[in-house]
Tab-separated table of C-alpha atoms and ligand atoms in Angstrom:
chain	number	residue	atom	x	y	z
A	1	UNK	CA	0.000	0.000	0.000
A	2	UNK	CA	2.554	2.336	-1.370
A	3	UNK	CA	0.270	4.924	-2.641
A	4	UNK	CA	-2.490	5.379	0.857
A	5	UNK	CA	-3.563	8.339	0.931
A	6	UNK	CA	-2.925	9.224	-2.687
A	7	UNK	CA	-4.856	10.378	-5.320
A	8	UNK	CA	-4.106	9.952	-9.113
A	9	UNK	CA	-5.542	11.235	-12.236
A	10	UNK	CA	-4.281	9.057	-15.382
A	11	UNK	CA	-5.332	9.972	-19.171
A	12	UNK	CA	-5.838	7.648	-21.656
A	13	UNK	CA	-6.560	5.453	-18.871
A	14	UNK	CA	-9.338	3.138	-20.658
A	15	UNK	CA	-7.032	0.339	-22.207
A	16	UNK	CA	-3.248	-0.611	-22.090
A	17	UNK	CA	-0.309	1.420	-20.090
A	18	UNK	CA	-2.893	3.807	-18.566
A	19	UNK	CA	-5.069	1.047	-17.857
A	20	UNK	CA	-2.134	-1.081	-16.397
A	21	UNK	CA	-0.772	1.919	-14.420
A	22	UNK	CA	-4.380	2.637	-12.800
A	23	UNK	CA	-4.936	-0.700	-11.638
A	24	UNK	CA	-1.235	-1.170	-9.977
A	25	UNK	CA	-1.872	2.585	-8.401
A	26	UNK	CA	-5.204	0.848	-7.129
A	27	UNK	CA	-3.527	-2.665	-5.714
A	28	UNK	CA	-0.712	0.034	-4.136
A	29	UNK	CA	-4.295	2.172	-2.076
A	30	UNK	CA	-3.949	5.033	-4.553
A	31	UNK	CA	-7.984	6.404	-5.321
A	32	UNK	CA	-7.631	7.133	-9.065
A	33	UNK	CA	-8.989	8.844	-12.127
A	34	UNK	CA	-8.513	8.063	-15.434
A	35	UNK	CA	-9.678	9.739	-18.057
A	36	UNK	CA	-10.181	9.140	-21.665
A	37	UNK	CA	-11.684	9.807	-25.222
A	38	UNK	CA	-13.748	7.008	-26.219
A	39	UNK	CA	-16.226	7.285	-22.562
A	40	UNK	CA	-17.865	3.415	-23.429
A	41	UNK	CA	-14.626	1.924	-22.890
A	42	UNK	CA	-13.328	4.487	-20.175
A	43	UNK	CA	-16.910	3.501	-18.176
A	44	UNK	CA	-16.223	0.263	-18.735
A	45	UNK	CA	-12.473	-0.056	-17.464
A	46	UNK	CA	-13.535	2.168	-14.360
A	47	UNK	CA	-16.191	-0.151	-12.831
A	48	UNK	CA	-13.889	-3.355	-13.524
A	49	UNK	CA	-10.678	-1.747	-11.839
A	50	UNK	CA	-12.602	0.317	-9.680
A	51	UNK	CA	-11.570	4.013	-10.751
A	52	UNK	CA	-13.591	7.279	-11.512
A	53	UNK	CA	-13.988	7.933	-15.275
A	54	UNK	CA	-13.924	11.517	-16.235
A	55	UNK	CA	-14.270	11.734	-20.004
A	56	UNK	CA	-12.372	14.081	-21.771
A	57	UNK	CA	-10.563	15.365	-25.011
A	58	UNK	CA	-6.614	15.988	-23.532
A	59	UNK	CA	-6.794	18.266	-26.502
A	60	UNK	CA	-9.613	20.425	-25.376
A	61	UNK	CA	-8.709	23.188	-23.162
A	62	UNK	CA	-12.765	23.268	-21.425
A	63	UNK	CA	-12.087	19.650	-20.890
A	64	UNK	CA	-9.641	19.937	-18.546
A	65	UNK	CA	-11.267	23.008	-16.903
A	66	UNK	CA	-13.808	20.576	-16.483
A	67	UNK	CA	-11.843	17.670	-14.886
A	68	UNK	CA	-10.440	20.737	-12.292
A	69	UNK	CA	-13.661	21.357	-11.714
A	70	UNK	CA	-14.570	17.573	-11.264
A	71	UNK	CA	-11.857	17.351	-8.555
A	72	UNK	CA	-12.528	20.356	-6.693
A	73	UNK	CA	-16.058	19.273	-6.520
A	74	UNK	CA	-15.250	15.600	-5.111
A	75	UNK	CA	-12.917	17.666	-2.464
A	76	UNK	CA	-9.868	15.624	-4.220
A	77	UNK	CA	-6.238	16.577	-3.401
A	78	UNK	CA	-3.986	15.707	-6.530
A	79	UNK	CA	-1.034	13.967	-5.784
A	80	UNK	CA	-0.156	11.936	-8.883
A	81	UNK	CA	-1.090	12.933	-12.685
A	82	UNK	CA	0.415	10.747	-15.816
A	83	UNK	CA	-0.145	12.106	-18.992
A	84	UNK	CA	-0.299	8.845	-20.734
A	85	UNK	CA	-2.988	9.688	-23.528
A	86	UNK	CA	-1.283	9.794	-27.322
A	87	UNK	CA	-2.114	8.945	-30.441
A	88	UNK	CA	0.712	7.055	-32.870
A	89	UNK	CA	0.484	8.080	-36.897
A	90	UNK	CA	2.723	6.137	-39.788
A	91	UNK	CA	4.158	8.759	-42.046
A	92	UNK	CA	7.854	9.849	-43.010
A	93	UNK	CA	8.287	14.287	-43.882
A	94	UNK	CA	6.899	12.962	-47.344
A	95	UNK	CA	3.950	11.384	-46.365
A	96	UNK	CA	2.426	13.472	-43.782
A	97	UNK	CA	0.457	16.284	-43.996
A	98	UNK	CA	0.449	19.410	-42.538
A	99	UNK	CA	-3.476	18.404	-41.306
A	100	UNK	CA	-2.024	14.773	-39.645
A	101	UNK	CA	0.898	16.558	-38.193
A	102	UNK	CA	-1.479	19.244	-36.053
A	103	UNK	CA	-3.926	16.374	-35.207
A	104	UNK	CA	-1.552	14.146	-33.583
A	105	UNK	CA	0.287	17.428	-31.932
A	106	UNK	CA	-2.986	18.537	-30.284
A	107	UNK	CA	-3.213	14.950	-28.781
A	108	UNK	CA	0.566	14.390	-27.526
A	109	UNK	CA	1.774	18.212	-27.094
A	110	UNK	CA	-1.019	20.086	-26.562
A	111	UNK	CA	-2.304	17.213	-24.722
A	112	UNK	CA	0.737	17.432	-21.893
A	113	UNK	CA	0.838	21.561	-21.853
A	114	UNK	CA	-2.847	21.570	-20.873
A	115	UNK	CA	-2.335	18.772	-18.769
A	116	UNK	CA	0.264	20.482	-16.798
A	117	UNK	CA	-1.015	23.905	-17.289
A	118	UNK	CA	-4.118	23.088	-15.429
A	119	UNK	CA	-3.108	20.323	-12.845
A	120	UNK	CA	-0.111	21.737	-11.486
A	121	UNK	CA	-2.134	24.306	-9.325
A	122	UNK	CA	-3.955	21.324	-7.856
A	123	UNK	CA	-0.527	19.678	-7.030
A	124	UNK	CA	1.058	22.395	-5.562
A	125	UNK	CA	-2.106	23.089	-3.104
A	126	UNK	CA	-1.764	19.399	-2.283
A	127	UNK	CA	1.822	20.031	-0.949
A	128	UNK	CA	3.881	18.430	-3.829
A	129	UNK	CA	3.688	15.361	-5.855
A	130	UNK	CA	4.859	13.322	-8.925
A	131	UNK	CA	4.078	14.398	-12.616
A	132	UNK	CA	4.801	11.239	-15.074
A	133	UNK	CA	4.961	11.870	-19.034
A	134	UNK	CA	4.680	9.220	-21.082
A	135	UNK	CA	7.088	10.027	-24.120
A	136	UNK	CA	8.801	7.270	-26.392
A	137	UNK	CA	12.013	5.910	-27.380
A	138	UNK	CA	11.796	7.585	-30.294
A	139	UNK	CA	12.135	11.243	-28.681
A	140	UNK	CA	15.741	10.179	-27.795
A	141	UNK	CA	16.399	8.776	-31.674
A	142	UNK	CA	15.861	9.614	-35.296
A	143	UNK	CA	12.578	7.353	-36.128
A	144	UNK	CA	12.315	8.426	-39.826
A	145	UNK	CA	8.677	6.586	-40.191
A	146	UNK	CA	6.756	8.171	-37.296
A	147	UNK	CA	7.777	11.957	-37.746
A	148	UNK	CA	4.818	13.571	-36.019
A	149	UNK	CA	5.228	11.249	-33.683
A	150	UNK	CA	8.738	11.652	-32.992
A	151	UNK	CA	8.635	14.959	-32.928
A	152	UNK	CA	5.379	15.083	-30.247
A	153	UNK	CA	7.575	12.992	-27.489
A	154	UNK	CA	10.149	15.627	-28.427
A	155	UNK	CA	7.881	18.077	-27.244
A	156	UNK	CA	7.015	16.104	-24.121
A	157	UNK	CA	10.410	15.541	-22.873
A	158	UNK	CA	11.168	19.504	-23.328
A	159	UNK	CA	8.367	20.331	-21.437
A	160	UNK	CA	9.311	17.402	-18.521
A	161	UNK	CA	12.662	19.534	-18.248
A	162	UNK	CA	11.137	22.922	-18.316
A	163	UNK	CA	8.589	21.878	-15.665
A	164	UNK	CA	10.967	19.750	-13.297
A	165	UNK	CA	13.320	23.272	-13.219
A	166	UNK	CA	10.781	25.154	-12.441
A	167	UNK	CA	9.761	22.928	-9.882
A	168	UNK	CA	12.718	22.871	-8.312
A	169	UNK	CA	13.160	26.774	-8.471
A	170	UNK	CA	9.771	27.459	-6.486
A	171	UNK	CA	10.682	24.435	-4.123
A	172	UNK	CA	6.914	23.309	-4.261
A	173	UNK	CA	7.774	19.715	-3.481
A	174	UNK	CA	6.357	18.675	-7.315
A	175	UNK	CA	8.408	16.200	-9.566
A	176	UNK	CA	8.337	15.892	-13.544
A	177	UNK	CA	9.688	13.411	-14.916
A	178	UNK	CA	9.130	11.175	-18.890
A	179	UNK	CA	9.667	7.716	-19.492
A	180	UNK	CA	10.767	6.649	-22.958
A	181	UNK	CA	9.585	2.617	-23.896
A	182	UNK	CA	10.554	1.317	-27.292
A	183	UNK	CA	7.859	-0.822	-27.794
A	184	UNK	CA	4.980	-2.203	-25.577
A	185	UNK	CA	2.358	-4.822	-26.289
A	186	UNK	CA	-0.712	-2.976	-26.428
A	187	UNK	CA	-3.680	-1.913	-29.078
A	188	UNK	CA	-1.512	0.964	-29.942
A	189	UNK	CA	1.127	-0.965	-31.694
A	190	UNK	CA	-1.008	-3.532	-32.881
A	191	UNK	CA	-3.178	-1.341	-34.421
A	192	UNK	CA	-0.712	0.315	-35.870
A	193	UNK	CA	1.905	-2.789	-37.037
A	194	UNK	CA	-0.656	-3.458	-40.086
A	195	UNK	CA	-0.293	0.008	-41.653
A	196	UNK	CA	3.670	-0.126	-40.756
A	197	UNK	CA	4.092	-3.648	-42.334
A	198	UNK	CA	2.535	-3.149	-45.795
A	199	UNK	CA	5.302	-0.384	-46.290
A	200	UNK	CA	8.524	-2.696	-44.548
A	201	UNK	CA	7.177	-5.933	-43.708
A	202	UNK	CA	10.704	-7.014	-41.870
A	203	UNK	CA	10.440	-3.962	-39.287
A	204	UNK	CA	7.941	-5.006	-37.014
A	205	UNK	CA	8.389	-8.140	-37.548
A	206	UNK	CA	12.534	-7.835	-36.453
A	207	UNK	CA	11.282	-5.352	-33.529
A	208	UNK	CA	8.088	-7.691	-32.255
A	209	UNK	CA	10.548	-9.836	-30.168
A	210	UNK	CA	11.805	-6.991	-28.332
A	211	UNK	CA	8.267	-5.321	-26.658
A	212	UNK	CA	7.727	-5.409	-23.420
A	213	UNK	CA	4.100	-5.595	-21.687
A	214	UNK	CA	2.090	-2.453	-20.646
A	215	UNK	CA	2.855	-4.084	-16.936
A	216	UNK	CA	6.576	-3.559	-17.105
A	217	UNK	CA	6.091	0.210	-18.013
A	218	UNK	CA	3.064	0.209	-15.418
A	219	UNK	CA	6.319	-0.721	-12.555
A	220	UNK	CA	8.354	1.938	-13.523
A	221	UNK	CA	5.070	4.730	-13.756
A	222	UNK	CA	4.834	3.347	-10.002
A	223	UNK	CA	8.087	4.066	-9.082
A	224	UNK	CA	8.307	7.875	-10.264
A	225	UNK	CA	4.932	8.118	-9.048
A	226	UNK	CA	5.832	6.698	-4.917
A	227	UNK	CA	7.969	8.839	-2.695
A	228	UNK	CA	10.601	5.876	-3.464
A	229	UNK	CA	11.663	8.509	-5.961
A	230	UNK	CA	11.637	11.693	-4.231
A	231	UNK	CA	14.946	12.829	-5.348
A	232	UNK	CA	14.265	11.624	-8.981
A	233	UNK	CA	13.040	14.985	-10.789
A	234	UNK	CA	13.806	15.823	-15.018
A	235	UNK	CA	14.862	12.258	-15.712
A	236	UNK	CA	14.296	10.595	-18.858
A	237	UNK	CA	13.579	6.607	-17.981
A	238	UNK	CA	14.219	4.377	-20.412
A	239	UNK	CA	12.219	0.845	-20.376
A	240	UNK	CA	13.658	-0.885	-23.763
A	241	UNK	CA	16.235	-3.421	-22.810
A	242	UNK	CA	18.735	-1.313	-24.441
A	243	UNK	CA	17.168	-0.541	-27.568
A	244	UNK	CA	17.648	3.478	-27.648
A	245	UNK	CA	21.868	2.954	-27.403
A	246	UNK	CA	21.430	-0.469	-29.650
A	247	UNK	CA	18.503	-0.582	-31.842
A	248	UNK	CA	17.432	-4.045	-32.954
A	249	UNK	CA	16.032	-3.530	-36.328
A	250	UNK	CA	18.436	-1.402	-37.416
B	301	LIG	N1	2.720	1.059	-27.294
B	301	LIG	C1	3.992	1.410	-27.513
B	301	LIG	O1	4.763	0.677	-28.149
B	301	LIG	C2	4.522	2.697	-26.952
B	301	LIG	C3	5.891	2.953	-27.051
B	301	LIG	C4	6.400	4.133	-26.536
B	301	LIG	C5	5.562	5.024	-25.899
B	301	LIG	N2	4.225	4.753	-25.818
B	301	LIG	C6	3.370	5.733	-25.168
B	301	LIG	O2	2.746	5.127	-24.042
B	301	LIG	C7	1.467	5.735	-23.814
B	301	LIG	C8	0.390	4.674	-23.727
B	301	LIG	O3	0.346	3.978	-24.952
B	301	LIG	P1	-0.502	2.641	-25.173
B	301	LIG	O4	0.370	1.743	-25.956
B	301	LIG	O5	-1.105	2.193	-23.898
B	301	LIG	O6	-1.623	3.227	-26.185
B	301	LIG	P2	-3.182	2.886	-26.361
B	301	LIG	O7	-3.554	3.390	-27.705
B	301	LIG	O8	-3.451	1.465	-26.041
B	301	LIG	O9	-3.864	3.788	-25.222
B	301	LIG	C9	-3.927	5.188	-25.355
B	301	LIG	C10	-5.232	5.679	-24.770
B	301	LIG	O10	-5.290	7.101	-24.951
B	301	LIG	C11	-6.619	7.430	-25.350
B	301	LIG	N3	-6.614	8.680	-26.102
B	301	LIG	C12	-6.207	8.894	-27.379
B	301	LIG	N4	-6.418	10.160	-27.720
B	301	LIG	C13	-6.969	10.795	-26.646
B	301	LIG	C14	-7.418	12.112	-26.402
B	301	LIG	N5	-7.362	13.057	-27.346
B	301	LIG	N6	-7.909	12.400	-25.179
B	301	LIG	C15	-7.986	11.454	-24.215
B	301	LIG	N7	-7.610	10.174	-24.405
B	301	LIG	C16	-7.101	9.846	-25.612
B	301	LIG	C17	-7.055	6.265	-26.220
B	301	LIG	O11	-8.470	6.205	-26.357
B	301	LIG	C18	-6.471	5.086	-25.453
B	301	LIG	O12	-7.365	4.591	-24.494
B	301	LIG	C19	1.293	6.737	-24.965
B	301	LIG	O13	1.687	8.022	-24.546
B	301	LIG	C20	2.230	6.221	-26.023
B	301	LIG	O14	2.622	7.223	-26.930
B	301	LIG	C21	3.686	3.619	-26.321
């Protein structure tokens, strides 16, 4: 019971990492939100776990008014918030467009400034806590395939700096930190392996060996989010079994 006395607000929390993180924050006594876009699934995943669903566009600006609103109304004190919601979108410079490029950055940029924009207050009047980003291998390597992509976990680890500085200059006891996985065995990747294949049908194939499950990156969320960490602030975690310094397919 790690986590008593915590509370935790996870997006994209319907299905896979989010999903995985919520339910070890639950079996550790956290009392957790997760959020999502698609609210069937999100109610769904909520009753079986036993979370609070707050649906919600990351995206939208009035959404997360909305969830501050929701947790000032249920007298919640914020403690924990991973920004876990992203989309993932096959494309190269040549292939995308300037339209896919500014959908998928409203999701995983946009998505984390709002996120942090908004929930930090409610942190700080709780007396400190852990933000988590979820950001990707391929924000610490070229990934030629993925561009938006690429350049969205970019974003998110410039923005885990930024905010873990700041953090540190005001002394308010908050931590920011983003965790980079290669690849993880979820709906996101599988969803995603058809359109990838049809264009290199060795790559995911050569990289399928090496994914870990959404509970491995679920472990390390629940280490930056405990007070095991406490002196952990800015990092960029790794969970690939060296595949950022050594890539498999390549
Ligand atoms: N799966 C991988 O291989 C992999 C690798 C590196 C990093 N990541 C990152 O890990 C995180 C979790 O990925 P996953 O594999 O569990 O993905 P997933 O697609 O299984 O889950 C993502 C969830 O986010 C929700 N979501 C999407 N857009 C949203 C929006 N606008 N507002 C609110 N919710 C929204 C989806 O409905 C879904 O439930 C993501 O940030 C992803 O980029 C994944």
């Amino acid at each position: 019971m790690r986590l008593k006395n915590k509370t935790a607000l996870i997006t994209g929390g319907s299905r896979g990492v989010g999903r995985a993180a919520a339910e070890r924050f639950i079996a550790e006594g956290a009392k957790v939100y997760i959020t999502d876009v698609v609210a069937d699934r999100g109610e769904a995943t909520a009753a079986e776990i036993g979370a609070t669903f707050i649906q919600q566009n990351v995206a939208e600006e009035a959404d997360w008014q909305r969830v501050v609103a929701t947790l000032e109304a249920d007298g919640a004190n914020l403690n924990i918030l991973v920004n876990n919601a992203a989309i993932l979108q096959y494309g190269n410079i040549d292939m995308e467009s300037l339209e896919g490029w500014r959908r998928l950055m409203s999701v995983n940029s946009d998505g984390v400034f709002l996120a942090i924009k908004y929930m930090l207050p409610l942190l700080e009047k709780a007396g400190g806590g852990s933000i988590i980003n979820m950001s990707s291998s391929s924000a610490l390597m070229g990934v030629p395939d993925f561009c938006a992509y690429t350049a969205s976990k970019s974003a998110v680890r410039g923005l885990t700096m930024s905010t873990a500085v700041l953090c540190k200059q005001r002394a308010n006891k908050v931590r920011c930190n983003s965790i980079h996985p290669d690849g993880i065995n979820t709906d996101m990747v599988r969803e995603i392996a058809g359109q990838a294949n049809s264009h290199d049908p060795d790559q995911y194939k050569n990289s399928a060996p090496f994914i870990c499950q959404a509970e491995d990156v679920a472990n390390v969320i629940f280490f930056l989010a405990s007070d095991d960490s406490r002196h952990v602030n800015g990092i960029a975690l790794s969970v690939d079994n060296t595949s950022t310094i050594h890539p498999p397919y390549l």
